[in-house]
PDB file of C-alpha atoms in Angstrom:
ATOM      1  CA  MET A   1     -30.295 -93.783  82.015  1.00  0.00           C
ATOM      2  CA  VAL A   2     -29.847 -91.117  79.376  1.00  0.00           C
ATOM      3  CA  LYS A   3     -26.830 -89.361  80.852  1.00  0.00           C
ATOM      4  CA  VAL A   4     -24.018 -90.663  83.022  1.00  0.00           C
ATOM      5  CA  ASN A   5     -21.173 -88.477  84.228  1.00  0.00           C
ATOM      6  CA  ARG A   6     -17.916 -89.598  85.712  1.00  0.00           C
ATOM      7  CA  GLU A   7     -16.957 -88.720  89.250  1.00  0.00           C
ATOM      8  CA  ASP A   8     -14.911 -85.577  88.651  1.00  0.00           C
ATOM      9  CA  ASP A   9     -17.773 -83.739  86.963  1.00  0.00           C
ATOM     10  CA  PHE A  10     -19.159 -83.019  90.430  1.00  0.00           C
ATOM     11  CA  LYS A  11     -16.488 -83.982  92.962  1.00  0.00           C
ATOM     12  CA  LYS A  12     -12.763 -83.506  93.050  1.00  0.00           C
ATOM     13  CA  ASN A  13     -11.501 -87.036  93.480  1.00  0.00           C
ATOM     14  CA  ALA A  14     -12.387 -90.728  93.338  1.00  0.00           C
ATOM     15  CA  ILE A  15     -10.920 -93.980  94.530  1.00  0.00           C
ATOM     16  CA  PHE A  16     -11.619 -97.114  92.550  1.00  0.00           C
ATOM     17  CA  HIS A  17     -10.675-100.519  93.879  1.00  0.00           C
ATOM     18  CA  GLY A  18     -12.408-103.615  92.610  1.00  0.00           C
ATOM     19  CA  PRO A  19     -16.086-102.958  91.922  1.00  0.00           C
ATOM     20  CA  ARG A  20     -16.134 -99.655  93.816  1.00  0.00           C
ATOM     21  CA  PHE A  21     -17.497 -96.621  92.021  1.00  0.00           C
ATOM     22  CA  ASP A  22     -19.211 -93.278  92.358  1.00  0.00           C
ATOM     23  CA  VAL A  23     -21.596 -92.331  89.569  1.00  0.00           C
ATOM     24  CA  TYR A  24     -23.859 -89.416  88.756  1.00  0.00           C
ATOM     25  CA  ALA A  25     -26.704 -90.091  86.316  1.00  0.00           C
ATOM     26  CA  GLU A  26     -29.978 -88.708  85.019  1.00  0.00           C
ATOM     27  CA  ASP A  27     -32.797 -90.758  83.510  1.00  0.00           C
ATOM     28  CA  ASP A  28     -35.348 -89.949  80.837  1.00  0.00           C
ATOM     29  CA  GLN A  29     -37.796 -88.802  83.531  1.00  0.00           C
ATOM     30  CA  GLY A  30     -35.378 -86.101  84.644  1.00  0.00           C
ATOM     31  CA  ILE A  31     -34.588 -87.847  87.938  1.00  0.00           C
ATOM     32  CA  ILE A  32     -30.996 -87.257  89.079  1.00  0.00           C
ATOM     33  CA  TYR A  33     -29.088 -90.063  90.804  1.00  0.00           C
ATOM     34  CA  ASP A  34     -25.874 -90.317  92.765  1.00  0.00           C
ATOM     35  CA  PHE A  35     -24.500 -93.802  93.494  1.00  0.00           C
ATOM     36  CA  GLU A  36     -21.872 -94.112  96.219  1.00  0.00           C
ATOM     37  CA  MET A  37     -19.908 -97.014  97.674  1.00  0.00           C
ATOM     38  CA  GLN A  38     -19.223 -97.013 101.421  1.00  0.00           C
ATOM     39  CA  ASN A  39     -16.796 -99.732 102.506  1.00  0.00           C
ATOM     40  CA  GLU A  40     -16.262 -98.603 106.097  1.00  0.00           C
ATOM     41  CA  ASP A  41     -18.718 -97.742 108.839  1.00  0.00           C
ATOM     42  CA  GLN A  42     -17.560 -94.259 109.803  1.00  0.00           C
ATOM     43  CA  HIS A  43     -20.764 -93.540 111.751  1.00  0.00           C
ATOM     44  CA  ASP A  44     -21.555 -90.490 109.632  1.00  0.00           C
ATOM     45  CA  LEU A  45     -23.837 -91.881 106.950  1.00  0.00           C
ATOM     46  CA  ALA A  46     -26.709 -89.458 107.574  1.00  0.00           C
ATOM     47  CA  GLU A  47     -24.354 -86.492 107.328  1.00  0.00           C
ATOM     48  CA  ARG A  48     -22.774 -87.856 104.162  1.00  0.00           C
ATOM     49  CA  ILE A  49     -26.153 -88.370 102.528  1.00  0.00           C
ATOM     50  CA  SER A  50     -27.135 -84.806 103.401  1.00  0.00           C
ATOM     51  CA  ILE A  51     -24.010 -83.430 101.729  1.00  0.00           C
ATOM     52  CA  TYR A  52     -24.522 -85.527  98.580  1.00  0.00           C
ATOM     53  CA  GLN A  53     -28.148 -84.438  98.385  1.00  0.00           C
ATOM     54  CA  GLY A  54     -26.977 -80.851  98.620  1.00  0.00           C
ATOM     55  CA  ASN A  55     -24.672 -81.498  95.704  1.00  0.00           C
ATOM     56  CA  LEU A  56     -27.521 -82.893  93.599  1.00  0.00           C
ATOM     57  CA  SER A  57     -29.857 -80.068  94.586  1.00  0.00           C
ATOM     58  CA  ARG A  58     -27.619 -77.588  92.807  1.00  0.00           C
ATOM     59  CA  GLN A  59     -28.433 -79.419  89.578  1.00  0.00           C
ATOM     60  CA  ALA A  60     -32.150 -79.840  90.278  1.00  0.00           C
ATOM     61  CA  LEU A  61     -33.534 -76.400  89.415  1.00  0.00           C
ATOM     62  CA  TYR A  62     -32.569 -73.831  86.817  1.00  0.00           C
ATOM     63  CA  ALA A  63     -32.398 -70.145  87.664  1.00  0.00           C
ATOM     64  CA  GLY A  64     -35.794 -68.536  87.221  1.00  0.00           C
ATOM     65  CA  GLN A  65     -37.770 -71.767  87.435  1.00  0.00           C
ATOM     66  CA  PRO A  66     -40.552 -72.135  90.042  1.00  0.00           C
ATOM     67  CA  PHE A  67     -39.671 -74.410  92.951  1.00  0.00           C
ATOM     68  CA  LYS A  68     -42.348 -76.902  91.876  1.00  0.00           C
ATOM     69  CA  LYS A  69     -40.125 -77.674  88.882  1.00  0.00           C
ATOM     70  CA  ARG A  70     -37.386 -79.040  91.132  1.00  0.00           C
ATOM     71  CA  LYS A  71     -36.162 -82.377  89.782  1.00  0.00           C
ATOM     72  CA  ARG A  72     -36.318 -85.415  92.001  1.00  0.00           C
ATOM     73  CA  THR A  73     -32.892 -86.376  93.349  1.00  0.00           C
ATOM     74  CA  VAL A  74     -31.960 -89.844  94.571  1.00  0.00           C
ATOM     75  CA  VAL A  75     -28.845 -90.797  96.531  1.00  0.00           C
ATOM     76  CA  PHE A  76     -27.921 -94.487  96.755  1.00  0.00           C
ATOM     77  CA  PHE A  77     -25.304 -95.581  99.284  1.00  0.00           C
ATOM     78  CA  ILE A  78     -24.160 -99.166  98.750  1.00  0.00           C
ATOM     79  CA  CYS A  79     -22.684-100.251 102.091  1.00  0.00           C
ATOM     80  CA  ASP A  80     -20.731-103.388 102.958  1.00  0.00           C
ATOM     81  CA  HIS A  81     -22.037-103.101 106.516  1.00  0.00           C
ATOM     82  CA  ASP A  82     -25.498-102.887 108.060  1.00  0.00           C
ATOM     83  CA  PRO A  83     -25.703 -99.268 109.287  1.00  0.00           C
ATOM     84  CA  TYR A  84     -28.782 -99.820 111.478  1.00  0.00           C
ATOM     85  CA  GLY A  85     -28.322-103.470 112.455  1.00  0.00           C
ATOM     86  CA  LEU A  86     -31.844-104.524 111.464  1.00  0.00           C
ATOM     87  CA  GLY A  87     -30.808-106.974 108.753  1.00  0.00           C
ATOM     88  CA  TRP A  88     -32.937-105.273 106.104  1.00  0.00           C
ATOM     89  CA  PRO A  89     -31.735-105.474 102.463  1.00  0.00           C
ATOM     90  CA  SER A  90     -32.154-101.709 102.149  1.00  0.00           C
ATOM     91  CA  TYR A  91     -33.218 -98.667 104.101  1.00  0.00           C
ATOM     92  CA  THR A  92     -35.110 -95.686 102.701  1.00  0.00           C
ATOM     93  CA  LEU A  93     -34.841 -92.401 104.591  1.00  0.00           C
ATOM     94  CA  LYS A  94     -37.591 -89.806 104.378  1.00  0.00           C
ATOM     95  CA  VAL A  95     -38.673 -86.527 105.920  1.00  0.00           C
ATOM     96  CA  GLU A  96     -41.629 -86.727 108.263  1.00  0.00           C
ATOM     97  CA  LEU A  97     -43.723 -84.286 110.207  1.00  0.00           C
ATOM     98  CA  VAL A  98     -42.726 -84.338 113.885  1.00  0.00           C
ATOM     99  CA  GLY A  99     -45.564 -85.805 115.900  1.00  0.00           C
ATOM    100  CA  CYS A 100     -47.171 -87.370 112.808  1.00  0.00           C
ATOM    101  CA  PRO A 101     -44.894 -90.282 111.820  1.00  0.00           C
ATOM    102  CA  ASN A 102     -47.325 -91.455 109.145  1.00  0.00           C
ATOM    103  CA  PHE A 103     -47.371 -88.065 107.430  1.00  0.00           C
ATOM    104  CA  SER A 104     -44.652 -87.954 104.788  1.00  0.00           C
ATOM    105  CA  VAL A 105     -43.215 -84.714 103.477  1.00  0.00           C
ATOM    106  CA  ASP A 106     -42.138 -85.077  99.854  1.00  0.00           C
ATOM    107  CA  ASN A 107     -39.317 -82.623  99.225  1.00  0.00           C
ATOM    108  CA  LYS A 108     -38.329 -84.608  96.109  1.00  0.00           C
ATOM    109  CA  GLU A 109     -35.286 -86.047  97.845  1.00  0.00           C
ATOM    110  CA  THR A 110     -34.945 -89.815  98.156  1.00  0.00           C
ATOM    111  CA  ASN A 111     -32.172 -91.555 100.077  1.00  0.00           C
ATOM    112  CA  VAL A 112     -31.616 -95.296  99.847  1.00  0.00           C
ATOM    113  CA  ILE A 113     -29.025 -97.345 101.721  1.00  0.00           C
ATOM    114  CA  VAL A 114     -28.294-100.812 100.313  1.00  0.00           C
ATOM    115  CA  ASN A 115     -27.049-103.323 102.884  1.00  0.00           C
ATOM    116  CA  LEU A 116     -24.643-105.790 101.244  1.00  0.00           C
ATOM    117  CA  LYS A 117     -24.464-107.862 104.441  1.00  0.00           C
ATOM    118  CA  THR A 118     -28.128-108.814 104.494  1.00  0.00           C
ATOM    119  CA  ALA A 119     -29.266-112.459 104.419  1.00  0.00           C
ATOM    120  CA  VAL A 120     -29.506-113.483 100.769  1.00  0.00           C
ATOM    121  CA  SER A 121     -32.574-115.645 101.458  1.00  0.00           C
ATOM    122  CA  GLN A 122     -34.797-112.565 101.401  1.00  0.00           C
ATOM    123  CA  LEU A 123     -33.433-111.185  98.125  1.00  0.00           C
ATOM    124  CA  THR A 124     -34.576-111.438  94.523  1.00  0.00           C
ATOM    125  CA  GLN A 125     -32.253-113.058  91.978  1.00  0.00           C
ATOM    126  CA  ALA A 126     -31.042-109.688  90.714  1.00  0.00           C
ATOM    127  CA  GLN A 127     -30.421-108.501  94.272  1.00  0.00           C
ATOM    128  CA  ARG A 128     -28.470-111.659  95.046  1.00  0.00           C
ATOM    129  CA  GLU A 129     -26.282-111.090  92.002  1.00  0.00           C
ATOM    130  CA  MET A 130     -25.689-107.478  93.033  1.00  0.00           C
ATOM    131  CA  VAL A 131     -24.758-108.434  96.594  1.00  0.00           C
ATOM    132  CA  ALA A 132     -22.394-111.178  95.398  1.00  0.00           C
ATOM    133  CA  TYR A 133     -20.774-108.852  92.890  1.00  0.00           C
ATOM    134  CA  PHE A 134     -20.120-106.042  95.343  1.00  0.00           C
ATOM    135  CA  ASN A 135     -19.015-108.402  98.107  1.00  0.00           C
ATOM    136  CA  ASP A 136     -16.440-110.395  96.158  1.00  0.00           C
ATOM    137  CA  GLY A 137     -16.687-109.492  92.463  1.00  0.00           C
ATOM    138  CA  THR A 138     -18.613-112.627  91.493  1.00  0.00           C
ATOM    139  CA  VAL A 139     -20.422-112.406  88.138  1.00  0.00           C
ATOM    140  CA  SER A 140     -23.142-115.041  88.213  1.00  0.00           C
ATOM    141  CA  GLY A 141     -25.866-113.983  85.789  1.00  0.00           C
ATOM    142  CA  ALA A 142     -27.190-111.528  83.243  1.00  0.00           C
ATOM    143  CA  PHE A 143     -27.745-108.731  85.761  1.00  0.00           C
ATOM    144  CA  SER A 144     -24.281-108.923  87.308  1.00  0.00           C
ATOM    145  CA  GLN A 145     -22.733-109.117  83.810  1.00  0.00           C
ATOM    146  CA  LYS A 146     -24.353-105.796  82.945  1.00  0.00           C
ATOM    147  CA  LEU A 147     -23.302-104.392  86.305  1.00  0.00           C
ATOM    148  CA  ALA A 148     -19.683-105.476  85.797  1.00  0.00           C
ATOM    149  CA  ALA A 149     -19.648-103.944  82.322  1.00  0.00           C
ATOM    150  CA  ALA A 150     -21.008-100.653  83.651  1.00  0.00           C
ATOM    151  CA  VAL A 151     -18.432-100.550  86.445  1.00  0.00           C
ATOM    152  CA  ALA A 152     -15.606-101.294  83.997  1.00  0.00           C
ATOM    153  CA  GLU A 153     -16.754 -98.411  81.808  1.00  0.00           C
ATOM    154  CA  VAL A 154     -16.820 -96.005  84.727  1.00  0.00           C
ATOM    155  CA  LYS A 155     -13.396 -97.121  85.930  1.00  0.00           C
ATOM    156  CA  ALA A 156     -11.925 -96.700  82.458  1.00  0.00           C
ATOM    157  CA  ASP A 157     -13.421 -93.225  82.236  1.00  0.00           C
ATOM    158  CA  ALA A 158     -11.877 -92.339  85.598  1.00  0.00           C
ATOM    159  CA  ILE A 159      -8.455 -93.482  84.434  1.00  0.00           C
ATOM    160  CA  ARG A 160      -8.707 -91.420  81.238  1.00  0.00           C
ATOM    161  CA  GLY A 161      -9.815 -88.409  83.264  1.00  0.00           C
ATOM    162  CA  GLY A 162      -6.961 -88.770  85.745  1.00  0.00           C
ATOM    163  CA  ILE A 163      -9.212 -88.523  88.784  1.00  0.00           C
ATOM    164  CA  TYR A 164      -7.707 -91.070  91.148  1.00  0.00           C
ATOM    165  CA  MET A 165      -7.070 -89.708  94.587  1.00  0.00           C
ATOM    166  CA  THR A 166      -3.391 -89.147  95.287  1.00  0.00           C
ATOM    167  CA  ILE A 167      -1.591 -91.281  97.844  1.00  0.00           C
ATOM    168  CA  GLU A 168      -1.240 -88.315 100.164  1.00  0.00           C
ATOM    169  CA  GLU A 169      -4.922 -87.374  99.953  1.00  0.00           C
ATOM    170  CA  TYR A 170      -6.036 -90.944 100.561  1.00  0.00           C
ATOM    171  CA  ALA A 171      -3.660 -91.375 103.475  1.00  0.00           C
ATOM    172  CA  ALA A 172      -4.761 -88.088 105.033  1.00  0.00           C
ATOM    173  CA  LEU A 173      -8.396 -89.148 104.813  1.00  0.00           C
ATOM    174  CA  LYS A 174      -7.702 -92.520 106.423  1.00  0.00           C
ATOM    175  CA  SER A 175      -5.514 -90.944 109.082  1.00  0.00           C
ATOM    176  CA  ALA A 176      -8.137 -88.347 109.984  1.00  0.00           C
ATOM    177  CA  TYR A 177     -10.745 -91.061 110.443  1.00  0.00           C
ATOM    178  CA  ALA A 178      -8.378 -93.164 112.552  1.00  0.00           C
ATOM    179  CA  ARG A 179      -7.608 -90.228 114.837  1.00  0.00           C
ATOM    180  CA  GLU A 180     -11.303 -89.409 115.215  1.00  0.00           C
ATOM    181  CA  GLN A 181     -12.149 -92.976 116.168  1.00  0.00           C
ATOM    182  CA  ALA A 182      -9.300 -93.159 118.675  1.00  0.00           C
ATOM    183  CA  LEU A 183     -10.369 -89.863 120.231  1.00  0.00           C
ATOM    184  CA  LYS A 184     -13.965 -91.034 120.617  1.00  0.00           C
ATOM    185  CA  GLU A 185     -12.904 -94.246 122.283  1.00  0.00           C
ATOM    186  CA  GLY A 186     -10.393 -92.465 124.460  1.00  0.00           C
ATOM    187  CA  LEU A 187      -7.932 -95.308 124.042  1.00  0.00           C
ATOM    188  CA  GLU A 188      -4.296 -94.491 123.569  1.00  0.00           C
ATOM    189  CA  GLN A 189      -3.694 -98.073 122.511  1.00  0.00           C
ATOM    190  CA  GLY A 190      -6.315 -97.773 119.807  1.00  0.00           C
ATOM    191  CA  GLU A 191      -4.693 -94.601 118.511  1.00  0.00           C
ATOM    192  CA  GLU A 192      -1.309 -96.287 118.373  1.00  0.00           C
ATOM    193  CA  SER A 193      -2.810 -99.257 116.542  1.00  0.00           C
ATOM    194  CA  GLU A 194      -4.422 -97.001 113.944  1.00  0.00           C
ATOM    195  CA  ARG A 195      -1.145 -95.085 113.547  1.00  0.00           C
ATOM    196  CA  ILE A 196       0.658 -98.332 112.825  1.00  0.00           C
ATOM    197  CA  LYS A 197      -1.998 -99.236 110.251  1.00  0.00           C
ATOM    198  CA  THR A 198      -1.605 -95.843 108.606  1.00  0.00           C
ATOM    199  CA  ILE A 199       2.185 -96.073 108.468  1.00  0.00           C
ATOM    200  CA  THR A 200       2.258 -99.622 107.129  1.00  0.00           C
ATOM    201  CA  GLY A 201      -0.474 -98.698 104.659  1.00  0.00           C
ATOM    202  CA  LEU A 202       1.587 -95.794 103.362  1.00  0.00           C
ATOM    203  CA  ALA A 203       4.617 -98.055 103.092  1.00  0.00           C
ATOM    204  CA  ALA A 204       2.536-100.541 101.104  1.00  0.00           C
ATOM    205  CA  LEU A 205       1.730 -97.682  98.723  1.00  0.00           C
ATOM    206  CA  ASP A 206       5.479 -97.309  98.090  1.00  0.00           C
ATOM    207  CA  MET A 207       5.939 -94.105 100.048  1.00  0.00           C
ATOM    208  CA  SER A 208       9.517 -93.747 101.311  1.00  0.00           C
ATOM    209  CA  ARG A 209      10.570 -93.342 104.945  1.00  0.00           C
ATOM    210  CA  PRO A 210      11.172 -89.558 104.576  1.00  0.00           C
ATOM    211  CA  GLN A 211       7.785 -89.135 102.843  1.00  0.00           C
ATOM    212  CA  ILE A 212       5.965 -91.013 105.604  1.00  0.00           C
ATOM    213  CA  ILE A 213       7.770 -89.106 108.339  1.00  0.00           C
ATOM    214  CA  GLU A 214       6.839 -85.827 106.671  1.00  0.00           C
ATOM    215  CA  PHE A 215       3.229 -87.035 106.428  1.00  0.00           C
ATOM    216  CA  LEU A 216       3.196 -87.875 110.146  1.00  0.00           C
ATOM    217  CA  LYS A 217       4.568 -84.454 111.041  1.00  0.00           C
ATOM    218  CA  THR A 218       2.041 -82.644 108.848  1.00  0.00           C
ATOM    219  CA  ASN A 219      -1.090 -84.676 109.499  1.00  0.00           C
ATOM    220  CA  MET A 220      -0.551 -86.060 113.002  1.00  0.00           C
ATOM    221  CA  ASP A 221       1.194 -83.072 114.589  1.00  0.00           C
ATOM    222  CA  LEU A 222       4.241 -85.113 115.529  1.00  0.00           C
ATOM    223  CA  SER A 223       7.719 -83.720 115.975  1.00  0.00           C
ATOM    224  CA  GLU A 224      10.571 -85.000 113.831  1.00  0.00           C
ATOM    225  CA  GLU A 225      11.708 -87.307 116.642  1.00  0.00           C
ATOM    226  CA  GLU A 226       8.170 -88.563 117.352  1.00  0.00           C
ATOM    227  CA  ALA A 227       7.522 -89.208 113.666  1.00  0.00           C
ATOM    228  CA  GLN A 228      10.786 -91.137 113.270  1.00  0.00           C
ATOM    229  CA  ALA A 229      10.033 -93.216 116.356  1.00  0.00           C
ATOM    230  CA  ALA A 230       6.490 -93.893 115.219  1.00  0.00           C
ATOM    231  CA  TYR A 231       7.739 -95.034 111.814  1.00  0.00           C
ATOM    232  CA  ASP A 232      10.410 -97.296 113.263  1.00  0.00           C
ATOM    233  CA  ASN A 233       8.042 -98.821 115.818  1.00  0.00           C
ATOM    234  CA  ALA A 234       5.355 -99.454 113.207  1.00  0.00           C
ATOM    235  CA  MET A 235       7.731-101.094 110.774  1.00  0.00           C
ATOM    236  CA  ALA A 236       9.250-103.230 113.528  1.00  0.00           C
ATOM    237  CA  ALA A 237       5.792-104.367 114.679  1.00  0.00           C
ATOM    238  CA  HIS A 238       4.843-105.152 111.096  1.00  0.00           C
ATOM    239  CA  ALA A 239       8.002-107.104 110.350  1.00  0.00           C
TER     240      ALA A 239
END
């Protein structure tokens, strides 16, 4: 790679926890890469990839250049779940002509999903090291040593740039996902369970009772009384 940019050069925020990182890079062939970690199956991977490709596409062609000069853009999603349940180490998504599945359309966009939960027996040594590192932080060889060093550099750059997501932003994101999942399942019990997880998670992040109640009112459309009751019930269940 000849150029690596930290997260906030192209996106507003980042969350780093353990070996989790988001990186934008460009190699000496002019290929642009975006590496993303996905630690939860939110059933929206295809939509996410589309948005990230759109982000890269803005960097892929200068004004006035012919479209043939578009740079190739590659999005990698490193997932700690198997999004398609086939057990493959990785999945490559491509555009194809409807009715002609063997006819590929090269729009210079490549999307790769890495499955960290694949069986290690079918992996190369470097792939095994990568899977072990992202699963539990194990550094077991030359490749994972380089990977750990690269991640540490990116994390340090994020800290210097002040681009960690705020507690409120992170909580709102988690809460929105929890509400969406509960709505899809149509289970009031599931919604209550996710609300308890959100409240106890906010408490673990050292948010005070008034802050959490205000969060519940703003992000979950609860009244003051409902928010207070939800907080008290969650903390009692967690005790």
